[in-house]
Coordinates of C-alpha atoms and ligand atoms in Angstrom, one line a residue:
X263 CA -56.5 43.1 -3.9
X264 CA -56.7 40.6 -1.1
X265 CA -55.8 37.8 -3.6
X266 CA -52.8 39.7 -4.9
X267 CA -51.6 40.3 -1.3
X268 CA -52.0 36.6 -0.5
X269 CA -50.0 35.5 -3.5
X270 CA -47.3 38.1 -2.7
X271 CA -47.0 36.6 0.7
X272 CA -47.0 33.1 -0.7
X273 CA -44.3 34.0 -3.3
X274 CA -42.2 35.6 -0.6
X275 CA -42.4 32.5 1.6
X276 CA -41.7 30.4 -1.5
X277 CA -38.6 32.4 -2.4
X278 CA -37.5 32.2 1.2
X279 CA -37.9 28.5 1.0
X280 CA -36.2 28.3 -2.2
X281 CA -33.1 30.0 -0.8
X282 CA -33.1 28.0 2.5
X283 CA -31.2 24.7 2.6
X284 CA -30.5 22.1 5.3
X285 CA -27.0 21.8 4.0
X286 CA -24.9 24.2 1.8
X287 CA -21.7 22.7 0.4
X288 CA -18.9 24.9 -1.0
X289 CA -17.0 23.0 -3.6
X290 CA -18.0 20.1 -5.9
X291 CA -14.8 17.9 -5.5
X292 CA -14.9 14.5 -4.0
X293 CA -15.7 15.7 -0.4
X294 CA -18.5 17.9 -1.5
X295 CA -19.9 15.5 -4.0
X296 CA -20.1 12.5 -1.6
X297 CA -21.5 14.8 1.2
X298 CA -24.2 16.1 -1.1
X299 CA -25.3 12.6 -2.1
X300 CA -25.3 11.4 1.4
X301 CA -27.4 14.4 2.6
X302 CA -29.8 14.0 -0.3
X303 CA -30.3 10.3 0.6
X304 CA -31.4 11.5 4.0
X305 CA -34.0 13.7 2.3
X306 CA -32.3 16.9 3.1
X307 CA -32.4 20.1 0.9
X308 CA -28.9 20.4 -0.4
X309 CA -27.2 23.2 -2.3
X310 CA -23.7 22.8 -3.9
X311 CA -21.9 25.9 -4.8
X312 CA -19.1 25.6 -7.4
X313 CA -17.0 28.5 -8.7
X314 CA -15.3 26.6 -11.5
X315 CA -17.5 26.5 -14.7
X316 CA -17.7 22.7 -14.5
X317 CA -18.3 20.4 -11.5
X318 CA -15.8 17.8 -10.2
X319 CA -13.1 19.9 -8.4
X320 CA -9.4 19.5 -8.6
X321 CA -10.0 15.7 -8.7
X322 CA -11.7 15.8 -12.1
X323 CA -10.1 18.8 -13.7
X324 CA -6.4 19.1 -12.6
X325 CA -5.6 16.3 -10.2
X326 CA -6.6 12.7 -9.8
X327 CA -8.5 11.9 -13.0
X328 CA -6.3 13.9 -15.5
X329 CA -3.0 12.6 -14.1
X330 CA -4.3 9.0 -14.0
X331 CA -5.7 9.3 -17.6
X332 CA -2.3 10.7 -18.7
X333 CA -0.6 7.8 -17.0
X334 CA -2.8 5.2 -18.6
X335 CA -2.4 6.8 -22.1
X336 CA 1.4 7.0 -21.7
X337 CA 1.6 3.4 -20.6
X338 CA -0.6 2.3 -23.6
X339 CA 1.0 4.3 -26.3
X340 CA 4.6 3.8 -25.1
X341 CA 4.0 0.0 -24.9
X342 CA 5.5 0.3 -21.4
X343 CA 3.8 -2.9 -20.1
X344 CA 5.2 -5.0 -22.9
X345 CA 8.8 -3.9 -22.7
X346 CA 9.6 -6.8 -20.4
X347 CA 9.3 -9.0 -23.5
X348 CA 10.1 -6.8 -26.4
X349 CA 12.9 -4.6 -25.0
X350 CA 13.3 -1.1 -23.8
X351 CA 12.9 0.4 -27.3
X352 CA 9.5 -1.1 -28.0
X353 CA 6.7 1.4 -28.6
X354 CA 3.1 1.0 -29.7
X355 CA 3.2 4.5 -31.3
X356 CA 6.3 6.3 -32.4
X357 CA 6.5 10.1 -32.0
X358 CA 3.8 10.4 -29.3
X359 CA 2.6 14.0 -29.2
X360 CA 0.7 16.1 -26.7
X361 CA -2.4 15.8 -28.9
X362 CA -2.3 12.0 -28.6
X363 CA -2.3 12.5 -24.8
X364 CA -4.9 15.2 -24.7
X365 CA -7.4 13.2 -26.9
X366 CA -8.1 10.7 -24.2
X367 CA -8.0 13.2 -21.4
X368 CA -10.8 15.4 -22.7
X369 CA -13.1 12.3 -23.4
X370 CA -12.5 11.0 -19.8
X371 CA -13.1 14.4 -18.2
X372 CA -16.3 15.0 -20.1
X373 CA -17.6 11.6 -19.1
X374 CA -16.8 12.2 -15.4
X375 CA -18.5 15.6 -15.5
X376 CA -21.6 14.0 -17.1
X377 CA -21.8 11.3 -14.5
X378 CA -21.5 13.8 -11.7
X379 CA -24.1 16.2 -13.0
X380 CA -26.5 13.4 -13.6
X381 CA -25.8 12.2 -10.1
X382 CA -26.7 15.6 -8.6
X383 CA -29.9 16.0 -10.7
X384 CA -31.1 12.4 -10.0
X385 CA -30.7 13.0 -6.3
X386 CA -32.3 16.4 -6.3
X387 CA -29.2 18.3 -5.3
X388 CA -29.3 22.0 -6.3
X389 CA -26.2 23.3 -8.0
X390 CA -25.3 26.9 -8.1
X391 CA -22.3 28.3 -10.1
X392 CA -20.4 31.1 -8.4
X393 CA -18.0 32.1 -5.7
X394 CA -19.3 31.5 -2.2
X395 CA -18.5 33.5 1.0
X396 CA -20.0 33.3 4.5
X397 CA -21.8 36.5 5.4
X398 CA -23.1 35.3 8.8
X399 CA -23.2 32.1 10.8
X400 CA -26.2 30.8 8.8
X401 CA -26.0 32.8 5.5
X402 CA -23.8 32.5 2.5
X403 CA -23.5 34.8 -0.4
X404 CA -22.8 33.6 -3.9
X405 CA -21.4 35.9 -6.6
X406 CA -22.5 34.4 -9.9
X407 CA -20.6 34.4 -13.2
X408 CA -22.3 37.6 -14.4
X409 CA -21.8 39.4 -11.1
X410 CA -25.3 38.8 -9.6
X411 CA -25.3 38.1 -5.9
X412 CA -27.7 35.7 -4.1
X413 CA -27.9 35.0 -0.4
X414 CA -28.8 31.5 0.9
X415 CA -29.7 30.5 4.4
X416 CA -28.5 27.2 5.8
X417 CA -28.7 25.0 8.9
X418 CA -25.3 23.3 8.3
X419 CA -22.5 24.0 6.0
X420 CA -19.6 22.0 4.6
X421 CA -16.4 23.7 3.4
X422 CA -14.8 21.5 0.8
X423 CA -12.9 24.0 -1.3
X424 CA -9.7 22.0 -1.7
X425 CA -6.3 23.4 -2.5
X426 CA -4.3 25.1 -5.3
X427 CA -0.6 24.7 -6.2
X428 CA 1.9 26.5 -3.9
X429 CA 3.7 29.1 -6.1
X430 CA 6.7 30.6 -4.2
X431 CA 8.0 34.0 -5.3
X432 CA 11.4 32.8 -6.2
X433 CA 10.1 30.5 -9.0
X434 CA 9.4 32.5 -12.3
X435 CA 6.4 30.6 -13.4
X436 CA 5.7 31.4 -17.1
X437 CA 3.0 29.0 -18.0
X438 CA 5.0 27.4 -20.9
X439 CA 8.3 26.1 -19.5
X440 CA 8.3 26.7 -15.8
X441 CA 5.0 25.3 -14.6
X442 CA 3.0 24.2 -11.6
X443 CA 1.1 20.8 -11.4
X444 CA -2.1 22.4 -12.9
X445 CA -0.4 23.9 -15.9
X446 CA 1.5 20.8 -16.8
X447 CA -1.8 19.4 -18.3
X448 CA -1.9 22.3 -20.8
X449 CA 1.6 22.0 -22.4
X450 CA 1.7 22.4 -26.1
X451 CA 4.6 20.1 -26.8
X452 CA 6.5 17.4 -25.0
X453 CA 9.9 18.5 -23.7
X454 CA 13.0 16.4 -24.3
X455 CA 14.1 16.9 -20.7
X456 CA 12.2 17.8 -17.5
X457 CA 13.2 18.9 -14.0
X458 CA 10.7 18.1 -11.2
X459 CA 11.1 20.1 -8.1
X460 CA 9.5 18.2 -5.2
X461 CA 9.6 14.5 -4.7
X462 CA 6.2 14.2 -3.1
X463 CA 3.4 12.1 -4.5
X464 CA 2.5 14.5 -7.3
X465 CA 6.1 15.1 -8.3
X466 CA 7.0 11.4 -8.3
X467 CA 3.9 10.6 -10.4
X468 CA 4.6 13.1 -13.1
X469 CA 8.4 12.4 -13.0
X470 CA 7.9 8.7 -13.7
X471 CA 5.1 9.2 -16.2
X472 CA 7.3 11.6 -18.3
X473 CA 10.2 9.2 -17.9
X474 CA 8.1 6.4 -19.4
X475 CA 7.9 8.6 -22.5
X476 CA 11.7 8.4 -22.6
X477 CA 12.0 12.0 -21.5
X478 CA 15.1 12.6 -19.5
X479 CA 14.0 13.5 -16.0
X480 CA 15.8 15.0 -12.9
X481 CA 14.0 15.2 -9.5
X482 CA 15.1 17.7 -6.9
X483 CA 14.1 17.2 -3.3
X484 CA 15.5 19.0 -0.2
X485 CA 14.9 15.9 2.1
X486 CA 17.3 13.1 2.0
X487 CA 14.6 10.6 1.2
X488 CA 11.6 10.5 -1.1
X489 CA 8.0 9.5 0.1
X490 CA 9.2 9.1 3.7
X491 CA 5.7 7.8 4.8
X492 CA 6.1 4.7 2.7
X493 CA 7.9 1.5 4.0
X494 CA 11.7 1.9 3.6
X495 CA 12.2 -1.4 1.8
X496 CA 9.6 -0.5 -0.8
X497 CA 11.2 2.9 -1.4
X498 CA 14.6 1.2 -1.8
X499 CA 13.1 -1.0 -4.5
X500 CA 11.3 1.9 -6.1
X501 CA 14.4 4.2 -6.3
X502 CA 16.5 1.4 -7.6
X503 CA 14.2 1.0 -10.5
X504 CA 14.1 4.8 -11.1
X505 CA 17.9 5.0 -11.2
X506 CA 18.0 2.0 -13.5
X507 CA 15.8 3.8 -15.9
X508 CA 18.0 6.9 -15.8
X509 CA 15.9 9.2 -13.7
X510 CA 18.4 11.4 -11.8
X511 CA 17.5 12.0 -8.1
X512 CA 19.1 15.1 -6.6
X513 CA 18.2 14.5 -2.9
X514 CA 19.2 16.6 0.1
X515 CA 19.5 19.9 -1.8
X516 CA 17.1 22.8 -2.5
X517 CA 16.3 24.5 -5.8
X518 CA 17.5 28.0 -5.0
X519 CA 17.1 29.8 -8.3
X520 CA 15.3 29.0 -11.6
X521 CA 16.1 30.9 -14.7
X522 CA 15.3 30.5 -18.4
X523 CA 17.5 31.2 -21.4
X524 CA 16.1 30.6 -24.9
X525 CA 15.0 27.0 -25.0
X526 CA 16.5 25.9 -21.7
X527 CA 15.7 26.3 -18.0
X528 CA 18.4 26.2 -15.4
X529 CA 17.9 25.2 -11.7
X530 CA 20.7 26.2 -9.4
X531 CA 20.9 23.9 -6.4
X532 CA 21.9 24.7 -2.8
X533 CA 24.9 22.3 -3.1
X534 CA 26.3 24.3 -6.0
X535 CA 25.1 22.0 -8.8
X536 CA 23.1 23.2 -11.8
X537 CA 20.4 21.2 -13.6
X538 CA 19.6 22.1 -17.2
X539 CA 16.3 21.0 -18.9
X540 CA 13.7 22.1 -21.4
X541 CA 10.9 22.3 -18.8
X542 CA 10.6 22.6 -15.1
X543 CA 7.6 21.3 -13.1
X544 CA 7.3 22.8 -9.6
X545 CA 5.4 20.3 -7.5
X546 CA 6.5 21.1 -3.9
X547 CA 3.2 21.5 -2.1
X548 CA -0.3 22.9 -2.2
X549 CA -2.1 25.5 -0.1
X550 CA -5.7 25.5 1.0
X551 CA -8.1 27.6 -1.1
X552 CA -9.5 29.3 2.0
X553 CA -8.9 32.9 1.1
X554 CA -11.9 35.1 0.4
X555 CA -14.4 32.7 2.0
X556 CA -15.5 35.2 4.7
X557 CA -14.2 32.7 7.3
X558 CA -13.7 35.6 9.8
X559 CA -17.4 36.2 9.9
X560 CA -18.0 32.8 11.4
X561 CA -14.9 32.9 13.7
X562 CA -12.6 30.6 11.7
X563 CA -9.0 31.3 10.8
X564 CA -6.9 29.0 8.6
X565 CA -3.3 28.1 9.4
X566 CA -0.3 29.4 7.5
X567 CA -0.9 26.9 4.6
X568 CA -4.6 28.0 4.4
X569 CA -5.9 24.8 6.0
X570 CA -8.7 24.5 8.5
X571 CA -8.8 22.6 11.8
X572 CA -11.6 20.2 12.5
X573 CA -12.7 17.6 15.0
X574 CA -11.0 14.4 13.8
X575 CA -14.1 12.2 14.4
X576 CA -16.9 14.5 13.0
X577 CA -15.0 17.0 10.8
X578 CA -16.9 19.8 12.5
X579 CA -14.9 23.1 12.7
X580 CA -14.8 25.3 15.7
X581 CA -17.9 27.1 14.3
X582 CA -20.7 24.8 15.4
X583 CA -22.7 23.3 12.5
X584 CA -20.0 24.2 10.0
X585 CA -17.9 21.3 8.8
X586 CA -14.7 21.0 6.6
X587 CA -13.6 18.0 4.6
X588 CA -11.1 17.1 1.9
X589 CA -7.8 18.7 1.1
X590 CA -8.7 21.9 3.0
X591 CA -8.1 20.0 6.3
X592 CA -4.7 18.6 5.2
X593 CA -3.3 15.1 5.4
X594 CA -3.9 12.6 3.8
X595 CA -5.3 14.9 1.0
X596 CA -6.6 12.1 -1.2
X597 CA -9.8 12.0 -3.3
X598 CA -10.6 8.6 -1.6
X599 CA -10.3 9.9 2.0
X600 CA -11.9 13.3 1.1
X601 CA -15.1 11.5 0.0
X602 CA -15.4 9.5 3.2
X603 CA -14.8 12.6 5.3
X604 CA -17.6 14.4 3.4
X605 CA -20.0 11.5 4.1
X606 CA -19.0 11.3 7.8
X607 CA -19.4 15.1 8.3
X608 CA -23.0 14.9 6.9
X609 CA -23.9 11.9 9.1
X610 CA -22.8 13.9 12.1
X611 CA -24.6 17.0 11.0
X612 CA -27.9 15.1 10.7
X613 CA -27.4 12.9 13.8
X614 CA -26.9 9.7 11.9
X615 CA -24.8 7.3 14.0
X616 CA -21.7 6.1 12.2
X617 CA -19.5 3.2 12.9
X618 CA -16.1 4.4 14.1
X619 CA -13.6 5.2 11.2
X620 CA -11.3 2.3 10.3
X621 CA -7.9 2.7 11.9
X622 CA -6.1 2.3 8.5
X623 CA -6.8 3.6 5.0
X624 CA -5.0 2.6 1.8
X625 CA -2.6 4.9 0.0
X626 CA -2.2 4.7 -3.7
X627 CA 0.6 6.4 -5.6
X628 CA 0.2 6.1 -9.3
X629 CA 3.8 6.5 -10.2
X630 CA 5.4 4.1 -12.8
X631 CA 5.6 1.6 -11.1
X632 CA 2.7 2.2 -8.8
X633 CA 2.9 1.9 -5.0
X634 CA 0.2 1.1 -2.6
X635 CA 0.2 0.5 1.1
X636 CA -2.0 0.0 4.1
X637 CA -1.3 -0.4 7.8
X638 CA 2.0 -0.1 9.7
X639 CA 5.4 0.1 8.1
X640 CA 8.3 -1.8 9.6
X641 CA 9.7 1.5 11.0
X642 CA 6.5 2.2 12.8
X643 CA 6.3 -1.3 14.3
X644 CA 9.8 -1.0 15.6
X645 CA 9.0 2.5 17.0
X646 CA 6.0 1.0 18.8
X647 CA 8.0 -2.0 19.8
X648 CA 5.4 -4.4 18.3
X649 CA 7.0 -7.8 17.6
X650 CA 6.5 -8.7 14.0
X651 CA 7.8 -10.8 11.1
X652 CA 7.6 -10.0 7.4
X653 CA 7.0 -12.1 4.3
X654 CA 8.0 -11.0 0.8
X655 CA 7.0 -12.1 -2.6
X656 CA 8.4 -10.8 -5.9
X657 CA 5.7 -10.4 -8.6
X658 CA 8.1 -12.3 -11.0
X659 CA 7.6 -15.4 -8.8
X660 CA 3.9 -15.6 -9.9
X661 CA 3.0 -17.4 -13.1
X662 CA 0.9 -14.3 -14.1
X663 CA 4.0 -12.2 -13.6
X664 CA 5.9 -14.5 -16.0
X665 CA 3.1 -14.2 -18.6
X666 CA 3.1 -10.4 -18.2
X667 CA 6.9 -10.2 -18.5
X668 CA 7.3 -8.6 -15.1
X669 CA 10.8 -8.3 -13.9
X670 CA 10.2 -6.0 -11.0
X671 CA 7.7 -5.4 -8.2
X672 CA 7.3 -6.8 -4.7
X673 CA 4.6 -7.4 -2.2
X674 CA 5.4 -7.4 1.5
X675 CA 3.2 -8.3 4.4
X676 CA 3.8 -7.7 8.1
X677 CA 2.4 -10.0 10.7
X678 CA 2.3 -9.9 14.5
X679 CA 4.8 -12.4 15.7
X680 CA 2.6 -13.9 18.3
X681 CA -1.0 -13.5 17.1
X682 CA 0.0 -13.7 13.4
X683 CA -2.5 -10.9 12.7
X684 CA -1.8 -8.8 9.6
X685 CA -0.3 -5.5 10.6
X686 CA 0.6 -4.0 7.2
X687 CA 0.7 -4.6 3.4
X688 CA 3.1 -2.8 1.1
X689 CA 3.2 -3.3 -2.7
X690 CA 5.3 -1.7 -5.4
X691 CA 4.7 -2.8 -9.0
X692 CA 2.1 -3.6 -11.6
X693 CA -1.4 -3.6 -10.2
X694 CA -0.4 -2.5 -6.7
X695 CA -3.3 0.0 -6.2
X696 CA -5.8 -2.8 -7.0
X697 CA -4.0 -5.7 -5.2
X698 CA -3.8 -3.7 -2.0
X699 CA -7.6 -4.1 -1.4
X700 CA -7.1 -7.9 -0.8
X701 CA -4.8 -7.0 2.0
X702 CA -7.0 -4.3 3.2
X703 CA -10.0 -6.6 3.7
X704 CA -7.9 -9.1 5.5
X705 CA -6.3 -6.5 7.7
X706 CA -9.5 -4.6 8.6
X707 CA -11.3 -7.8 9.3
X708 CA -8.6 -8.8 11.8
X709 CA -7.3 -11.6 9.5
X710 CA -4.2 -13.6 10.2
X711 CA -1.5 -15.2 8.1
X712 CA -3.5 -18.5 7.9
X713 CA -6.2 -16.8 5.7
X714 CA -3.6 -16.6 2.8
X715 CA -2.2 -20.0 3.4
X716 CA -5.5 -21.9 3.7
X717 CA -7.5 -20.3 0.9
X718 CA -7.4 -21.0 -2.8
X719 CA -6.4 -18.2 -5.1
X720 CA -7.2 -17.9 -8.8
X721 CA -4.4 -19.1 -11.0
X722 CA -2.5 -17.5 -12.6
X723 CA -2.9 -14.1 -10.8
X724 CA -0.7 -11.5 -9.4
X725 CA -2.8 -12.0 -6.2
X726 CA -0.9 -15.2 -5.6
X727 CA 1.9 -13.0 -4.4
X728 CA -0.1 -12.8 -1.2
X729 CA 0.1 -16.5 -0.7
X730 CA 3.8 -16.6 -1.5
X731 CA 4.5 -13.7 0.9
X732 CA 2.4 -15.4 3.6
X733 CA 4.4 -18.6 3.2
X734 CA 7.6 -16.7 3.3
X735 CA 6.4 -15.1 6.6
X736 CA 5.3 -18.5 7.9
X737 CA 8.8 -20.0 7.2
X738 CA 10.4 -17.0 9.1
X739 CA 7.9 -17.2 12.0
X740 CA 8.6 -21.0 12.2
X741 CA 12.2 -20.1 12.9
X742 CA 11.0 -18.2 16.1
X743 CA 8.6 -21.0 17.1
X744 CA 9.8 -24.3 15.6
X745 CA 6.8 -26.3 17.1
X746 CA 4.3 -24.7 14.6
X747 CA 2.8 -27.3 12.3
X748 CA 4.0 -26.9 8.7
X749 CA 1.2 -25.9 6.3
X750 CA 0.6 -28.4 3.5
X751 CA 1.8 -26.1 0.7
X752 CA 4.8 -24.6 2.4
X753 CA 7.4 -27.1 1.2
X754 CA 6.4 -26.6 -2.5
X755 CA 5.8 -22.9 -2.5
X756 CA 8.8 -22.0 -0.4
X757 CA 10.9 -23.5 -3.3
X758 CA 9.3 -21.0 -5.6
X759 CA 9.9 -18.4 -2.9
X760 CA 13.6 -19.2 -2.8
Ligands
FAD1266 C1 -1.9 16.0 -9.7 C2 -2.7 15.4 -8.6 C3 -2.9 14.0 -8.6 C4 -3.7 13.4 -7.7 N1 -3.9 12.1 -7.7 C5 -4.7 11.5 -6.7 C6 -4.9 10.1 -6.8 O1 -4.4 9.4 -7.7 N2 -5.7 9.5 -5.9 C7 -6.3 10.3 -4.9 O2 -7.0 9.8 -4.1 N3 -6.1 11.6 -4.8 C8 -5.3 12.3 -5.8 N4 -5.1 13.6 -5.7 C9 -5.7 14.4 -4.6 C10 -7.2 14.7 -5.0 O3 -7.3 15.3 -6.2 C11 -7.7 15.6 -3.8 O4 -7.5 14.9 -2.6 C12 -9.2 15.8 -4.0 O5 -9.5 16.5 -5.2 C13 -9.6 16.8 -2.9 O6 -11.0 16.9 -3.0 P1 -11.8 18.1 -2.3 O7 -13.2 17.7 -2.2 O8 -11.1 18.5 -1.0 O9 -11.7 19.3 -3.2 P2 -11.2 19.7 -4.7 O10 -11.2 18.5 -5.6 O11 -9.9 20.4 -4.6 O12 -12.3 20.6 -5.2 C14 -12.6 21.8 -4.5 C15 -13.6 22.6 -5.3 O13 -14.0 23.8 -4.6 C16 -14.2 24.8 -5.5 N5 -14.1 26.1 -4.7 C17 -13.1 26.6 -4.1 N6 -13.4 27.8 -3.5 C18 -14.7 28.0 -3.8 C19 -15.6 29.1 -3.4 N7 -15.2 30.1 -2.6 N8 -16.8 29.0 -3.9 C20 -17.3 28.0 -4.7 N9 -16.4 27.0 -5.1 C21 -15.2 27.0 -4.6 C22 -13.1 24.7 -6.5 O14 -13.4 25.4 -7.7 C23 -13.0 23.1 -6.7 O15 -13.9 22.7 -7.7 C24 -4.3 14.2 -6.7 C25 -4.1 15.6 -6.7 C26 -3.3 16.2 -7.6 C27 -3.2 17.7 -7.7

């Protein structure tokens, strides 16, 4: 009898232990995933709760990875990268179908999920499938797929539930022709024409990807400019290319009404115009997935777009010990920054001292052509009255650019006029999202113009554009201060540079 009682007590304590975690994470997207691994590396007991049947979040299932896989497939099958040499009608595969595009998508997603699940199990992270809700300041209830409920106790929690597409009432979404940015991945046939409502990052990525398939694309945006956080000169170059390709930009007007008649959709614009296409993609914003999380029980209330406020240094919310990271806290809403926020939150929760966050992070837009940027734009420098000079290189000025048949694309660097420190790097064109990291390293390490002039670059590379841009800036800075000694290469490369 005594033995049974003892084992009962031990089991009860064991169960309690089993349901008690140092850190509970809601959501297995980039923020939750990175936070979980960081906490596991600190030997903490970690539980990740995910309501979707597979781990990975929006990033793996409907955002970053699917859209980038689609982009890569489109560029490969359409022969896009070779058209500089073989002409606009060149294609690797004629009659590209949705099945061609989906084939690569499912393989990539399965691989990403495998890697993630393995990472969790290797690091001893417990994974629970179900919908999580706070029931008290240190308890969370999970409703599993078959309705069973389990309560877990935690010391710290991270809310990394991400966002979902914004679906306003005046848009008659039908899942086949009038779609949001999650649904666009499940279309059954490619349209001959597409209207994209919203010229933000997601809208521009899909607009340019579909246009690369020779689908006629119209973009509608209420603001007068697209991607206004990007350097103006880059956007001018980008929009010039889009117009040249026949993408129609309807800027400064709203989509007031969307209707569908037989095979066609019609979008009535606030300026009286009407756009006709076979398909409409509504990509004007996302809202935080904070509903039904029981946030009121821990004293938190999201803003009108469902987003949570956190301390910018630690990502702790107003509820002590409860953190939020990733898209649920708003800008910049990137997988890359979400991961870092998750990691920083965990370090703060477990008193690990972190170096201060870098002042600048890179932004990658995987449109066709791609755009990437870090640091200040010219507009910001003028607003801050920081004296600067710019240096510009065209990718076609590099030998690698010639070999690749690149006719477009530019790299611009901004330098402090007096110290010659790098203040910003802005790239549009092939390889921009990779090339940016050279500029990022130099910028974050307080590099100056001379780094690019004095160091040897592999030849032929697109990275040589940095050297050309630096020499261009040097030539311009020399005009302000004519006594500066001329770098050895300047005479030669400035000829290339025009
Ligand atoms: C089309 C598109 C393209 C993008 N492209 C890029 C890109 O190229 N580069 C880039 O850096 N970023 C990109 N992003 C942004 C990127 O996907 C997000 O920044 C990133 O996914 C945010 O990560 P997260 O951790 O905040 O959450 P998410 O990835 O949104 O994941 C949140 C998870 O929480 C789960 N969840 C929600 N509520 C609950 C609950 N109550 N209980 C349990 N689980 C719950 C959800 O099921 C989901 O799995 C793109 C986004 C979209 C939509």
